[in-house]
Tab-separated table of C-alpha atoms in Angstrom:
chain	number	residue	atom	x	y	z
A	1	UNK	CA	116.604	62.710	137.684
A	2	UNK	CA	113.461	64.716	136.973
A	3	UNK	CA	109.993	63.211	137.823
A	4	UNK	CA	106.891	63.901	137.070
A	5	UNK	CA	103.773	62.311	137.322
A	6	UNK	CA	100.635	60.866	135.265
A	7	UNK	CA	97.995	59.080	135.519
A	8	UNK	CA	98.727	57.305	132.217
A	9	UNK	CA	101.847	56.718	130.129
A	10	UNK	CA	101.168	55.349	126.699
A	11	UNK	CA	104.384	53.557	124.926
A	12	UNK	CA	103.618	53.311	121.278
A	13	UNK	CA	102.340	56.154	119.375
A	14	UNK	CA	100.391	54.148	116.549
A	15	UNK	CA	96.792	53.340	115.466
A	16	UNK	CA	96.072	51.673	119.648
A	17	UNK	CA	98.119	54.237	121.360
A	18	UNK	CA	96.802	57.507	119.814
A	19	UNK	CA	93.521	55.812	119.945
A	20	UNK	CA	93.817	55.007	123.621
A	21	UNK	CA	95.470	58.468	124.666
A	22	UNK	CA	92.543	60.253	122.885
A	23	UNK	CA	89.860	58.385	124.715
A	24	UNK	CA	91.877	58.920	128.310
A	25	UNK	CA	92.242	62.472	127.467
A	26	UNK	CA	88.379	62.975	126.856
A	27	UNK	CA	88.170	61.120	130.778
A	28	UNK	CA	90.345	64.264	131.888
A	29	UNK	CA	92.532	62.064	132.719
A	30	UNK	CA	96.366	63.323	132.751
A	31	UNK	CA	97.869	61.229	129.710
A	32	UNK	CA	100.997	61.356	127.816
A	33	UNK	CA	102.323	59.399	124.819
A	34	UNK	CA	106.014	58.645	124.203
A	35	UNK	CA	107.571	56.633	121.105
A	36	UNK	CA	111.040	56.582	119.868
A	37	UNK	CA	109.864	56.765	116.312
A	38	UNK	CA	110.429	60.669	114.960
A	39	UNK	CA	106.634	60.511	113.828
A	40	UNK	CA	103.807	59.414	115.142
A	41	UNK	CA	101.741	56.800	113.083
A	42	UNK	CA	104.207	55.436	110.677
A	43	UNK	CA	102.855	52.220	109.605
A	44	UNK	CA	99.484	54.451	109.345
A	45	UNK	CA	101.476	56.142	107.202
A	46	UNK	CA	102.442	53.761	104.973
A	47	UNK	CA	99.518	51.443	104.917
A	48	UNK	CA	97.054	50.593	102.038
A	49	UNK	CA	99.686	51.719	99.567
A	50	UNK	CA	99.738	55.430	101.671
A	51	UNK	CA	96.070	55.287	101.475
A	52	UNK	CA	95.047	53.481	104.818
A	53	UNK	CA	92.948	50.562	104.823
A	54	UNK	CA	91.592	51.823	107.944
A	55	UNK	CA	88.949	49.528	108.619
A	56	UNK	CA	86.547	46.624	106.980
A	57	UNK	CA	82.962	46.994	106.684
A	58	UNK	CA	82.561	43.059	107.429
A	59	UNK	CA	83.988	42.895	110.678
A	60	UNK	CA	83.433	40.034	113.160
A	61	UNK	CA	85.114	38.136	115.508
A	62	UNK	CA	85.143	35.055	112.630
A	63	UNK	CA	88.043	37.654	110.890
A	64	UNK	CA	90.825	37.247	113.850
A	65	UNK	CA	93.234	34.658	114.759
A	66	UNK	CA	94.048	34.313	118.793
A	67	UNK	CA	94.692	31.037	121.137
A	68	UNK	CA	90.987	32.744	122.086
A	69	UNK	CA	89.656	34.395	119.228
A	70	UNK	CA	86.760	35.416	121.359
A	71	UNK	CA	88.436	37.275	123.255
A	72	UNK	CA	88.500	40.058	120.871
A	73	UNK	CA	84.672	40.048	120.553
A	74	UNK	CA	84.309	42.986	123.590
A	75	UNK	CA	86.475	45.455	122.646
A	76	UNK	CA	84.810	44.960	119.157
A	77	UNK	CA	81.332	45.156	119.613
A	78	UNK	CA	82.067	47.983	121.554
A	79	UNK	CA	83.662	50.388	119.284
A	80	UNK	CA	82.780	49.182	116.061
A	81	UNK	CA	84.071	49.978	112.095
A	82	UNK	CA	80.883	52.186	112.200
A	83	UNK	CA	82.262	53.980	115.474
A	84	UNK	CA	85.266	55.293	113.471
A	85	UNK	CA	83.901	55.756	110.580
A	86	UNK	CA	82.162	58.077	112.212
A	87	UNK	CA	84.976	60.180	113.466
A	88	UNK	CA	86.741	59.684	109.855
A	89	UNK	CA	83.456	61.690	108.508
A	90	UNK	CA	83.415	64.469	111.038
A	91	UNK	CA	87.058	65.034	110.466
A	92	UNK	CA	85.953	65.250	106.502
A	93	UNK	CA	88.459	62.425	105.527
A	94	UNK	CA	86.674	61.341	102.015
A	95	UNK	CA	86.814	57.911	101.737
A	96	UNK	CA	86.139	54.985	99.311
A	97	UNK	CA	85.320	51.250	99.392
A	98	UNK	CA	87.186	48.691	97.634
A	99	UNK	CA	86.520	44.631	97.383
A	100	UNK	CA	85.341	42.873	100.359
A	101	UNK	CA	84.284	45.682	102.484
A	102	UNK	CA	87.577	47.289	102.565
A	103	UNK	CA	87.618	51.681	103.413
A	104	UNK	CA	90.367	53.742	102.214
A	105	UNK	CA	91.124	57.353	102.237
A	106	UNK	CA	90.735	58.605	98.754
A	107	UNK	CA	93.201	60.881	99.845
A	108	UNK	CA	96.052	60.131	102.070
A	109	UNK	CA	97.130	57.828	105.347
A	110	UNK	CA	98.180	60.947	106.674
A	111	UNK	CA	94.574	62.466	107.163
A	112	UNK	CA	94.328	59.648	109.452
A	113	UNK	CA	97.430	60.426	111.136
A	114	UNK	CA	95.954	64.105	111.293
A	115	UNK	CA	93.056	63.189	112.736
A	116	UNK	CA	94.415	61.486	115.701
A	117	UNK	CA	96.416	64.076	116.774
A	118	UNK	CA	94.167	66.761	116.517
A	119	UNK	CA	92.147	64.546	118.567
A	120	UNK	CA	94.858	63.969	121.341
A	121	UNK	CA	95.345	67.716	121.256
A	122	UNK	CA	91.515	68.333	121.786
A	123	UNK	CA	91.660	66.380	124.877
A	124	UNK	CA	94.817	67.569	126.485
A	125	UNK	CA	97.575	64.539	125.867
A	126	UNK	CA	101.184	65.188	125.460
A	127	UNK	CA	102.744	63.757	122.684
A	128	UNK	CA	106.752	63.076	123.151
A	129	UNK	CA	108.454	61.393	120.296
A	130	UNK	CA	111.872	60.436	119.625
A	131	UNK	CA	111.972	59.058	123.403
A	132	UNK	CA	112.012	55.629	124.471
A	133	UNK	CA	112.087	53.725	127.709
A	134	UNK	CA	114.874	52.506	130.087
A	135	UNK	CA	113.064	51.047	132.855
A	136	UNK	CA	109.901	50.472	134.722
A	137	UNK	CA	109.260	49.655	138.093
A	138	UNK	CA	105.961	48.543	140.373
A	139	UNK	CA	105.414	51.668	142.488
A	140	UNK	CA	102.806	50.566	145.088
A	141	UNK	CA	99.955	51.096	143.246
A	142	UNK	CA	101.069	52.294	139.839
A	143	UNK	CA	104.570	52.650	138.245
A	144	UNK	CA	107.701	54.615	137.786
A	145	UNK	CA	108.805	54.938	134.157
A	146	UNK	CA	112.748	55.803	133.580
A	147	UNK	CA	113.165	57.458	130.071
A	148	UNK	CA	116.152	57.095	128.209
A	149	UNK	CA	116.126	61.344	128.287
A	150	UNK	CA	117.056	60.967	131.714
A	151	UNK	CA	113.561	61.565	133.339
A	152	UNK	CA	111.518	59.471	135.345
A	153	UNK	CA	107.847	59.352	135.444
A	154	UNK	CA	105.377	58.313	137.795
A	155	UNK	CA	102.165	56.858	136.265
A	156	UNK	CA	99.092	55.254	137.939
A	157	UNK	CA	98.430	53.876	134.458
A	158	UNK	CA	100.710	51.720	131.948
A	159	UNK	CA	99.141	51.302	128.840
A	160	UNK	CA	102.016	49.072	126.366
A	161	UNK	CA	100.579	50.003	122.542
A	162	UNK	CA	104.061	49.082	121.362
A	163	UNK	CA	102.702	46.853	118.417
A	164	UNK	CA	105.220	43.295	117.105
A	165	UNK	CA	108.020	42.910	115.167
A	166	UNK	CA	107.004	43.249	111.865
A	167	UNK	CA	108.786	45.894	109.843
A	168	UNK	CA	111.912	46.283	112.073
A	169	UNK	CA	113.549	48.980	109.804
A	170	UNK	CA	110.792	51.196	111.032
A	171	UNK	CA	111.857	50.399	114.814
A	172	UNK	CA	109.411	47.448	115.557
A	173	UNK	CA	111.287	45.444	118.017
A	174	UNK	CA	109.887	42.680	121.015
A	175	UNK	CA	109.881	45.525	123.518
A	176	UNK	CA	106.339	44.628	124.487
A	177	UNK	CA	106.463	40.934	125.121
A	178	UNK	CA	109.562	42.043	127.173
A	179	UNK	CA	107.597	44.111	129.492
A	180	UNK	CA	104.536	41.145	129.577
A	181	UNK	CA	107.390	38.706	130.757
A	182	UNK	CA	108.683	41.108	133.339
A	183	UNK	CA	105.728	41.321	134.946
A	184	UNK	CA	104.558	37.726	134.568
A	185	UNK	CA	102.338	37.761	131.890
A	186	UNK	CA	102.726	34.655	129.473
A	187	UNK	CA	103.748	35.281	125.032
A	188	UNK	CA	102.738	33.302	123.063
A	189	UNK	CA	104.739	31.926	119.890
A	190	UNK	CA	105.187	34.885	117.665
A	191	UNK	CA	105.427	34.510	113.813
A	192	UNK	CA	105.117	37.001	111.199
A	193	UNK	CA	101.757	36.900	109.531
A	194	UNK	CA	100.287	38.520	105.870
A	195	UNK	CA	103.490	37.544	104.442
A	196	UNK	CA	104.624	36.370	100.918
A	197	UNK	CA	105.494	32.718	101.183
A	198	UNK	CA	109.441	31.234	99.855
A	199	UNK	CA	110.170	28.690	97.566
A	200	UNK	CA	113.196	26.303	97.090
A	201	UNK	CA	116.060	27.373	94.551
A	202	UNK	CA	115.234	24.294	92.483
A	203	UNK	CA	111.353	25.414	92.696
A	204	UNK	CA	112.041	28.888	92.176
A	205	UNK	CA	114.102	28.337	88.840
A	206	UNK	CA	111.765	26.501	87.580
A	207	UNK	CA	108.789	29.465	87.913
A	208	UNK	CA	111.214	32.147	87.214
A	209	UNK	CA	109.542	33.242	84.249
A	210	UNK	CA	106.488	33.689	86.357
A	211	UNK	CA	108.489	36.676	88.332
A	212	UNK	CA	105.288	39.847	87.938
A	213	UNK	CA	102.508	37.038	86.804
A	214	UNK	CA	98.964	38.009	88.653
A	215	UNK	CA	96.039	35.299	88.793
A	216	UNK	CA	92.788	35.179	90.755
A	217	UNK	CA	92.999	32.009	93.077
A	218	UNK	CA	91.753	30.067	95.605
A	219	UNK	CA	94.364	29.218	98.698
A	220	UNK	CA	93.998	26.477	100.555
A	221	UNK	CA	95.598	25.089	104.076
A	222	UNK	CA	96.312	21.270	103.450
A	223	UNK	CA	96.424	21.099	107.161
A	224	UNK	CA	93.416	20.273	108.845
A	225	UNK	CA	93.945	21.862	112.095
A	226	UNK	CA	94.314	25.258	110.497
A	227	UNK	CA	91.395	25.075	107.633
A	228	UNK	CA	91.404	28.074	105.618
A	229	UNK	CA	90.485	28.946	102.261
A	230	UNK	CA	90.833	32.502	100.538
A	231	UNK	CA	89.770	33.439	97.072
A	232	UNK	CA	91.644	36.969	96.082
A	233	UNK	CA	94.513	37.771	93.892
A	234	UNK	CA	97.449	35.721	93.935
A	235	UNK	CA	101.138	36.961	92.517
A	236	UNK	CA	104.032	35.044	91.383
A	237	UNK	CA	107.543	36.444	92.995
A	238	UNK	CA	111.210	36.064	92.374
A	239	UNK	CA	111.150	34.582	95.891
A	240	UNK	CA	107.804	32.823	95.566
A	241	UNK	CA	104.048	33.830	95.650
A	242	UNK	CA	102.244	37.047	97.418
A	243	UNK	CA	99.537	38.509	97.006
A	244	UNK	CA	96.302	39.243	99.026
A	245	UNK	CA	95.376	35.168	98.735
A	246	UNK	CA	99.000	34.538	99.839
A	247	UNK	CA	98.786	37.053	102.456
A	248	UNK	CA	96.142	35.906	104.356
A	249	UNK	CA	97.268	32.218	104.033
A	250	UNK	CA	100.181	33.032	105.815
A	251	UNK	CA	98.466	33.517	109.173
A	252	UNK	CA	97.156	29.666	108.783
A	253	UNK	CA	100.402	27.813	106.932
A	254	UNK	CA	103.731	26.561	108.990
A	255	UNK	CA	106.769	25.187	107.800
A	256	UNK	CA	106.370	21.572	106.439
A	257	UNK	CA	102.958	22.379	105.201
A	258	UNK	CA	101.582	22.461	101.865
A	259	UNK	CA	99.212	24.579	100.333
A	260	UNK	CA	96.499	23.781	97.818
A	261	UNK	CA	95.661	26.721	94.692
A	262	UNK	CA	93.521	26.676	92.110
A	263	UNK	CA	94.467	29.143	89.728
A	264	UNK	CA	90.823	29.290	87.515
A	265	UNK	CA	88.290	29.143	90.276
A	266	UNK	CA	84.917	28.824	88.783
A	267	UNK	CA	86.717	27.104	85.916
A	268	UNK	CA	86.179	23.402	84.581
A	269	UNK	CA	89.591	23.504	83.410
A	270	UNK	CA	89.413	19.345	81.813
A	271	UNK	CA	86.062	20.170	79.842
A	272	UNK	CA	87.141	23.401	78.407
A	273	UNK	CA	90.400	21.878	77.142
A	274	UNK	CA	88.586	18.574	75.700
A	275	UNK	CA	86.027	20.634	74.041
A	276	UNK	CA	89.136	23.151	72.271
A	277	UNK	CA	90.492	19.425	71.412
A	278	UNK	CA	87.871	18.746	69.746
A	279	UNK	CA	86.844	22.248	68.164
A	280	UNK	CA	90.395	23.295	67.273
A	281	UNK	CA	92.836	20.151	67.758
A	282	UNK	CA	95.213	22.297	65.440
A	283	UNK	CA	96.342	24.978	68.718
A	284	UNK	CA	98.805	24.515	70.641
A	285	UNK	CA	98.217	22.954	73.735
A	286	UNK	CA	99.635	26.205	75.816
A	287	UNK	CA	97.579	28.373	73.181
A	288	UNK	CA	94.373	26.688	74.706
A	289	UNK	CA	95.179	27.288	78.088
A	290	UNK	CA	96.550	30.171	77.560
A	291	UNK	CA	92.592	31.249	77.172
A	292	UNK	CA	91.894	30.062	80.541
A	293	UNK	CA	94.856	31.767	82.528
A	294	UNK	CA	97.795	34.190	81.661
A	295	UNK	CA	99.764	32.933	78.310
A	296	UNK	CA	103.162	32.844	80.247
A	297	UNK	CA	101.270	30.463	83.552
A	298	UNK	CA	100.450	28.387	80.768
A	299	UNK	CA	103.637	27.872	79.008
A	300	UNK	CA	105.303	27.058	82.243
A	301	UNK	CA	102.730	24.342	83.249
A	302	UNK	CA	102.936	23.041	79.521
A	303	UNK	CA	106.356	22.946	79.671
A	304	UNK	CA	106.267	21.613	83.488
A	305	UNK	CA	103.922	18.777	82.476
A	306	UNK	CA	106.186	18.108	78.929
A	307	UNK	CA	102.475	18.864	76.996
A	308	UNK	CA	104.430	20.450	73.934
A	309	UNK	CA	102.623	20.266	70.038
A	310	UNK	CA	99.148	20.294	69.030
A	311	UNK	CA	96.050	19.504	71.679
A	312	UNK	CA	95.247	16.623	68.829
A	313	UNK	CA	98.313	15.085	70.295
A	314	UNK	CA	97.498	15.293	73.645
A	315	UNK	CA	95.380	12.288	75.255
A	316	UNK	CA	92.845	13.337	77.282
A	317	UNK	CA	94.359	11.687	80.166
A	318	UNK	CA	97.069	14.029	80.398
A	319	UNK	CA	94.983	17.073	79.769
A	320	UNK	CA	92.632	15.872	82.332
A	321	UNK	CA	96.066	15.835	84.328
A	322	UNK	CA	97.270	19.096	82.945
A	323	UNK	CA	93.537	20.908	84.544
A	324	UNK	CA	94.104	19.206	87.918
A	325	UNK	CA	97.628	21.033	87.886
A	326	UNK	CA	95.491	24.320	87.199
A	327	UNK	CA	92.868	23.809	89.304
A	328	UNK	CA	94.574	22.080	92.708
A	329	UNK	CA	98.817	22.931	92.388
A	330	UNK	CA	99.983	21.464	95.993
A	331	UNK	CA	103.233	23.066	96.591
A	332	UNK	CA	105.230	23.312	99.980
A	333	UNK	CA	106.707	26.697	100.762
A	334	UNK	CA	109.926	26.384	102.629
A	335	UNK	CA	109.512	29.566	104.736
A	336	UNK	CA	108.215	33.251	104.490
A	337	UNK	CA	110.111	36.930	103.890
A	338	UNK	CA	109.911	37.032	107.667
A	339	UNK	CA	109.466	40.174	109.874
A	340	UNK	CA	110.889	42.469	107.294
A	341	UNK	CA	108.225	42.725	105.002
A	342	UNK	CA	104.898	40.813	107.101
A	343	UNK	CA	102.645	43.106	107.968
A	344	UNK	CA	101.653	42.090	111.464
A	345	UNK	CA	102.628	39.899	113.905
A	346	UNK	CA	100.891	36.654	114.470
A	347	UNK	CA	100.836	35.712	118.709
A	348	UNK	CA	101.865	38.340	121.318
A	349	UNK	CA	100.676	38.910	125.268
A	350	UNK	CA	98.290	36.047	126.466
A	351	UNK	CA	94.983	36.954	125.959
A	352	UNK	CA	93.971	34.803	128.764
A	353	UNK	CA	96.454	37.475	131.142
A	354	UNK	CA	94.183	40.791	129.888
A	355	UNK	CA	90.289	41.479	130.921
A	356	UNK	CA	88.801	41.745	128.109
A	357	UNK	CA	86.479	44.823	128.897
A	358	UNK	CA	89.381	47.077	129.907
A	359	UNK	CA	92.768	45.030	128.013
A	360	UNK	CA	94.278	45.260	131.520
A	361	UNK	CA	96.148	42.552	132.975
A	362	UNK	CA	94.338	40.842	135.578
A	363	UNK	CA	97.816	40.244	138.219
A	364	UNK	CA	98.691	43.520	137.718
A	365	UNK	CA	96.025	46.769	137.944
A	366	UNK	CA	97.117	49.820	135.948
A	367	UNK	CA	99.130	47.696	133.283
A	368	UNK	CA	97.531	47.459	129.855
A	369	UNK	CA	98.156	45.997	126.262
A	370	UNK	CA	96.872	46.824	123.242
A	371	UNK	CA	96.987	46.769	119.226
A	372	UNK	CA	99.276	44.369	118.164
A	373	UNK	CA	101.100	43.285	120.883
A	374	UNK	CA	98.425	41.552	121.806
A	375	UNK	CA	97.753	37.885	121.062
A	376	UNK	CA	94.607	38.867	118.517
A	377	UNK	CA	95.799	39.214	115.300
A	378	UNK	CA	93.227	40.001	111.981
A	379	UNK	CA	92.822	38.714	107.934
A	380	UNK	CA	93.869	41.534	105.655
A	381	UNK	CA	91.856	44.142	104.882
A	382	UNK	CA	91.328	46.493	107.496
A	383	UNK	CA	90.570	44.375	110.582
A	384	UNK	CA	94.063	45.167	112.135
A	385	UNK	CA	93.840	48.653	112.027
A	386	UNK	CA	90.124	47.858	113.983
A	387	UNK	CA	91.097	45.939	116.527
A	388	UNK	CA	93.839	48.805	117.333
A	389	UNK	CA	91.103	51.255	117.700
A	390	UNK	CA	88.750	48.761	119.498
A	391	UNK	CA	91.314	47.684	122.037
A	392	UNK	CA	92.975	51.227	122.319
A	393	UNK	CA	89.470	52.856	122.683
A	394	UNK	CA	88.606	50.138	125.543
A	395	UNK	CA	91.519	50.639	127.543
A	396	UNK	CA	90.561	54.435	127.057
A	397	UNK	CA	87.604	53.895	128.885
A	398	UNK	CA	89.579	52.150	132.160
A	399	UNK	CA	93.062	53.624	132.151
């Protein structure tokens, strides 16, 4: 077997690992990356709708979920959404921001992709893809790598930037929290996270019409150990409901759990259907709501609630009853679209294992985790794709 050594071995060429290996590189530091993708970068690539949602104006340690959601304040404050930004506009990526602080590349993902390997390139690292790992093995101080091309490598650095196991058909697998176990690092409970929620067949017949209908609304946990609320766009599914508002629920909601939406925030739902009573008692009842939300939401609650005829027919109890349907629909999901389609993984390597200055892991010097392997996981719009660079650029620094 043919050896060679390093003095840092990246596994995972995406948003952390390019990030790290570009950092290292600058240190002079002898770095290669390996992943058994056939491109680097691929959920880069496909993020943001091929656009990259690369990072959020807004971010703070409030936007992350983690047993220790402090822990990702370091990293953060120390390469910040500003930092890259930065390096986006010197690599003359345009860019544009959308709602709530979100950056995209007017362009394409793959600028971003572009720019992190020129960067690795610029400061010496040695990109291998199509290779993945067989082994690895403490080696006094550092580690011996087997590769599953028949070499072996000899690192003084580890760095694990291997990511969860959301999207499995582009190769995400548990590799990571394997490694973390191996070397006695607690996982926590992994879950897929930013995630269209699942309804019951019973449920779901009844809201099939709703299959492509889009509403602004407000998401609510019911459960008060989880409290969150998110007001963005919410879409009805064949399955169930997506949709940014969905999406970020996700992280919060388990199974068993309701969830609380109002689909007409900023909406008195009861007084504007009294006063149409009144004005126009002729209209249909789904007529009149059907000025307050989409026409087809409001048949299917009409017909839900049995409020056929004319609004004149209606009492005002039910109508009152009708708006609290609109304005606070508790429904219980029975489960998620799982790995295949979340977009990160909630949970991963202890946070409480890693420094969280350098992401190594405090029993073993030279090991690191990064990205989102790592038990910090962010809301949607951007803040994933800055924690990769934030953790990836701090382990940079150490590796």
């Amino acid at each position: 077997m043919k050896s060679s050594d390093l003095d840092v071995l990246i596994v995972g060429a995406g948003a952390a690992g390019m990030m790290c290996a570009i950092e290292a590189g600058k240190r002079g530091r002898r770095v290669r990356i390996i992943d058994h993708a056939r491109a680097p970068g691929e959920k880069i690539r496909i993020s943001g709708g091929g656009r990259c949602n690369f990072t959020n104006m807004g971010t703070s340690g409030a936007n992350f979920l983690s047993e220790n959601p402090r822990f990702a304040l370091s990293a953060l404050k120390r390469f910040t959404q500003h930092d890259f930004l930065k390096m986006v506009e010197r690599h003359g990526i345009a860019w544009h921001e959308k709602t709530l602080g979100q950056l995209f590349c007017d362009d394409s993902a793959k600028q971003i992709i572009r720019m992190l390997t020129d960067e690795m390139k610029a400061a010496g690292v040695t990109l291998s893809l199509g290779l993945g790992v067989k082994a690895i093995a403490r080696n006094g101080e550092g580690f011996t790598v087997d590769l599953d091309d028949g070499t072996r490598v000899s690192t003084a650095s580890l760095v694990v930037a291997t990511g969860g196991k959301s999207i499995p058909k582009m190769g995400a697998t548990g590799w990571g929290y394997d490694v973390a176990r191996q070397f006695g690092l607690r996982v926590t409970e992994t879950r897929p996270a930013l995630v269209p929620l699942t309804f019951e067949p019973g449920l779901l017949e009844q809201l099939k019409p709703l299959a492509g209908v889009a509403v602004d609304a407000v998401v609510k946990t019911t459960d008060k150990a989880r409290s969150a609320s998110f007001t963005e766009a919410m879409l009805f599914t064949h399955r169930g409901l997506s949709g940014p508002s969905i999406l970020q629920i996700s992280s919060y909601w388990r199974e068993g759990e309701a969830i609380t939406v109002n689909m007409a925030p900023g909406e008195d739902v009861a007084a504007r259907l009294l006063a149409a009573k009144t004005e126009n008692g002729k209209q249909a009842v789904h007529t009149a709501l059907g000025h307050i939300i989409p026409r087809r939401l409001a048949e299917v609650i009409c017909a839900r609630e049995g409020l056929a005829g004319k609004l004149a027919e209606v009492g005002d109890k039910k109508l009152r009853a009708m708006a609290e349907t609109v304005s606070a629909w508790t429904v219980k999901p029975v489960g998620s679209e799982g790995y295949r389609t979340a977009e990160v993984t909630l949970g991963g390597v202890d946070v409480a294992a890693l420094d969280q200055q350098t992401m190594e892991a405090k029993s073993i010097p030279g090991l690191f985790f990064i990205g989102e392997v790592v038990d910090v996981t962010g809301w949607l719009g951007g803040y994933n794709f800055q924690w990769a660079w934030s953790s990836g650029w701090a382990a940079g620094q150490s590796c």
